[in-house]
C-alpha positions as a printed Julia matrix, in Angstrom:
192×3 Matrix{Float64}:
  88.51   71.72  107.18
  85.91   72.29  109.94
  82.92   74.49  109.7
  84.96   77.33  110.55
  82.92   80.57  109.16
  85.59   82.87  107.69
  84.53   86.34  106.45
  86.99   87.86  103.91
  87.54   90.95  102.79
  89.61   93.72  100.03
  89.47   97.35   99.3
  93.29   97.66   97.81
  91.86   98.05   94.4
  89.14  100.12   92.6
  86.41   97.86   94.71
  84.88   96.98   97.65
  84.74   93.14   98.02
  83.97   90.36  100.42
  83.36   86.93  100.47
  81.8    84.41  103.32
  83.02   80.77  103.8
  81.73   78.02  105.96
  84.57   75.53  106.26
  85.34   75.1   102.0
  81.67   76.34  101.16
  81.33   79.8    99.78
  78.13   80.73  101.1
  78.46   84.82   99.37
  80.92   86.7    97.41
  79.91   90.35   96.17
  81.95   93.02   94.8
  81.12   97.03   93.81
  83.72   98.54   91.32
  84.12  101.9    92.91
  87.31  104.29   92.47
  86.37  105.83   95.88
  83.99  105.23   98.69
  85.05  102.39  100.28
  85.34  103.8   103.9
  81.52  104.58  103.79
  80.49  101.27  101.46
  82.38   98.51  103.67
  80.76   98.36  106.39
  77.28   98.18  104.48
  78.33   95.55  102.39
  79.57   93.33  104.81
  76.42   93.38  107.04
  74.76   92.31  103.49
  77.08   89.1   102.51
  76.41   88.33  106.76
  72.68   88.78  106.17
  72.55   86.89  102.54
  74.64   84.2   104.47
  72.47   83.62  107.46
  75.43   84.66  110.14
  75.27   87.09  112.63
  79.14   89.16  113.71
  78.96   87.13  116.52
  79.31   83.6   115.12
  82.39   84.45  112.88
  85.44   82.59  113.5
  87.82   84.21  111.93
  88.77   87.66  109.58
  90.42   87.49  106.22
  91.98   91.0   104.71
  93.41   92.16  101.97
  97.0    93.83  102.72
  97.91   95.17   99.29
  99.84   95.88   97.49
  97.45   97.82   96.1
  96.44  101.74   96.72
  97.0   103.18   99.84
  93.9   104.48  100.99
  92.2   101.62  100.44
  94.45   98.87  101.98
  94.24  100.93  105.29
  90.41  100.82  105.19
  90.3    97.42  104.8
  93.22   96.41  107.22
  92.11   99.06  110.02
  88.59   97.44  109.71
  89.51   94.13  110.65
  92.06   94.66  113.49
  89.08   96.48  115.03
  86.68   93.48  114.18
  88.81   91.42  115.33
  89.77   93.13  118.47
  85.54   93.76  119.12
  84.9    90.1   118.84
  87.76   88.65  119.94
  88.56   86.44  117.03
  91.54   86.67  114.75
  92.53   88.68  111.44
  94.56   87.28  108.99
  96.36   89.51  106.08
  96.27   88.02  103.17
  98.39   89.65  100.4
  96.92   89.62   96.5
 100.15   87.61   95.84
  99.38   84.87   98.44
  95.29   85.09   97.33
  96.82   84.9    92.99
  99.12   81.75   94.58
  96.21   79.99   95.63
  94.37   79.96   92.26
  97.79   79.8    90.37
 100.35   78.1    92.34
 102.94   77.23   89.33
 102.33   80.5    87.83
 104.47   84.28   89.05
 101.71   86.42   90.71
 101.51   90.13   89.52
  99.41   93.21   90.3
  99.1    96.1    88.63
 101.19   99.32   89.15
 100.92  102.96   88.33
 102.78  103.9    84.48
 102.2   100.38   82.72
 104.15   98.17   85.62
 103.23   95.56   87.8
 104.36   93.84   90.64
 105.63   90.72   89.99
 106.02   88.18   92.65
 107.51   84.69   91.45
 107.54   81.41   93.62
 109.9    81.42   96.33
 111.14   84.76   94.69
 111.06   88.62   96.3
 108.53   91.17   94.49
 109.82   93.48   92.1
 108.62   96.54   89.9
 108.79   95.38   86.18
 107.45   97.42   83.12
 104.66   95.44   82.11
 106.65   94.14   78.52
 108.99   92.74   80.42
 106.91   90.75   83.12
 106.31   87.72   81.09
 102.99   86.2    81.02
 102.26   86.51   85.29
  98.83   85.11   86.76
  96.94   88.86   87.51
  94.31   88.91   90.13
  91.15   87.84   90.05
  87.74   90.03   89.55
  86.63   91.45   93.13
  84.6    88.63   94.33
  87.09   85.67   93.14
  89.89   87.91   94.99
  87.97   88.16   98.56
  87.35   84.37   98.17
  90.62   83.47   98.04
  91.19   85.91  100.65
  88.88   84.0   102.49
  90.45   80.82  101.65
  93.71   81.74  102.59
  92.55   83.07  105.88
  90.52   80.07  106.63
  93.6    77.56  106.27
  95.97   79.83  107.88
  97.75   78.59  111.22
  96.52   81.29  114.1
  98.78   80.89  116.88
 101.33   83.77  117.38
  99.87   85.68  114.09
 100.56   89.47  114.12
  97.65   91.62  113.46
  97.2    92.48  110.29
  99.31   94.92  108.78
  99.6    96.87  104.9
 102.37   95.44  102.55
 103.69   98.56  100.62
 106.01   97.78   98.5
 107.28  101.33   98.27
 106.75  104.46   99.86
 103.49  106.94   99.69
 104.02  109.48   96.9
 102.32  112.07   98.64
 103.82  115.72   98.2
 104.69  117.42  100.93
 103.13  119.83  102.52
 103.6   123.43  100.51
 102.63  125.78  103.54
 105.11  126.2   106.01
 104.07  124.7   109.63
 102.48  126.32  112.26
 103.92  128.22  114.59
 103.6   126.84  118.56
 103.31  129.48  121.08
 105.48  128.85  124.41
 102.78  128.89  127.71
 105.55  129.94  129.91
């Protein structure tokens, strides 16, 4: 691999996390637990692993982001942040799921990330994910702690192929369970 810098990133969890590679160095990996905040603590924390790392926005080569699955809100911080990185500096994004970041550190192994009411998300190799109570999932490779997750994102990123790649985009693996709305809608006056 060349010296390609690749700046990786995830908010799909309770964290904020980032990590910065230079070719297959890790130069910085940091992650804040946090249940909420990300939208304001992103930003912040990436200018700090770019400053601990010696790299200015401008020499980046290339974006890593976590797509989920994961919590809503915070896998379309992350993802809206880099499609507008990488449309300001003109360098690709690459969405990295937490299955595809698990696979990297556990190839042989099903990938599986938590879900709400003791499930998970089980993805197995070459398989399709699927919502299994957590007694039944087996004994799946989980992800890693925040700052092993955004280096694999990183990694991931770093090796992908580039050409023809779609911008980033959130992998839900079912829809939001928001309620709708309880007061009726507004009424819209007719100008004519």
């Amino acid at each position: 691999m060349s010296d390609l810098l690749t700046l990786g990133f995830d908010t799909s969890a309770a964290h904020c996390a980032a990590a910065l590679l230079r070719g297959d160095t890790l130069l910085v990996a940091r992650a804040e637990e946090m249940t909420r905040g990300q939208a304001e603590r992103l930003f912040p924390l990436l200018e700090e692993v770019l400053a601990e790392g010696g790299v200015t926005w401008a020499e980046l080569d290339r974006i890593g982001v976590g797509v989920g699955p994961g919590n809503f809100t915070g896998i379309r911080i992350s993802v809206s942040a880099a499609r507008g990185l990488a449309l300001s500096l003109a360098i690709p994004a690459v969405g990295v799921s937490t299955f595809e970041a698990i696979a990297l550190l556990a190839p042989w192994r099903s990938a599986a990330v938590p879900a709400p009411r003791d499930h998970l998300y089980v993805f197995a190799p070459g398989g399709t994910p699927e919502l299994l109570p957590a007694a039944e999932a087996g004994d799946p490779a989980l992800p890693p702690a925040g700052p092993a997750l955004a280096e694999a994102i990183a990694r991931v990123a770093a090796q992908a192929a580039t050409e023809g790649l779609a911008a980033p985009a959130p992998l839900y693996l079912k829809p939001a369970d928001a309620a709708p709305p309880r007061d009726p809608a507004p009424r819209i006056l007719d100008d004519a």
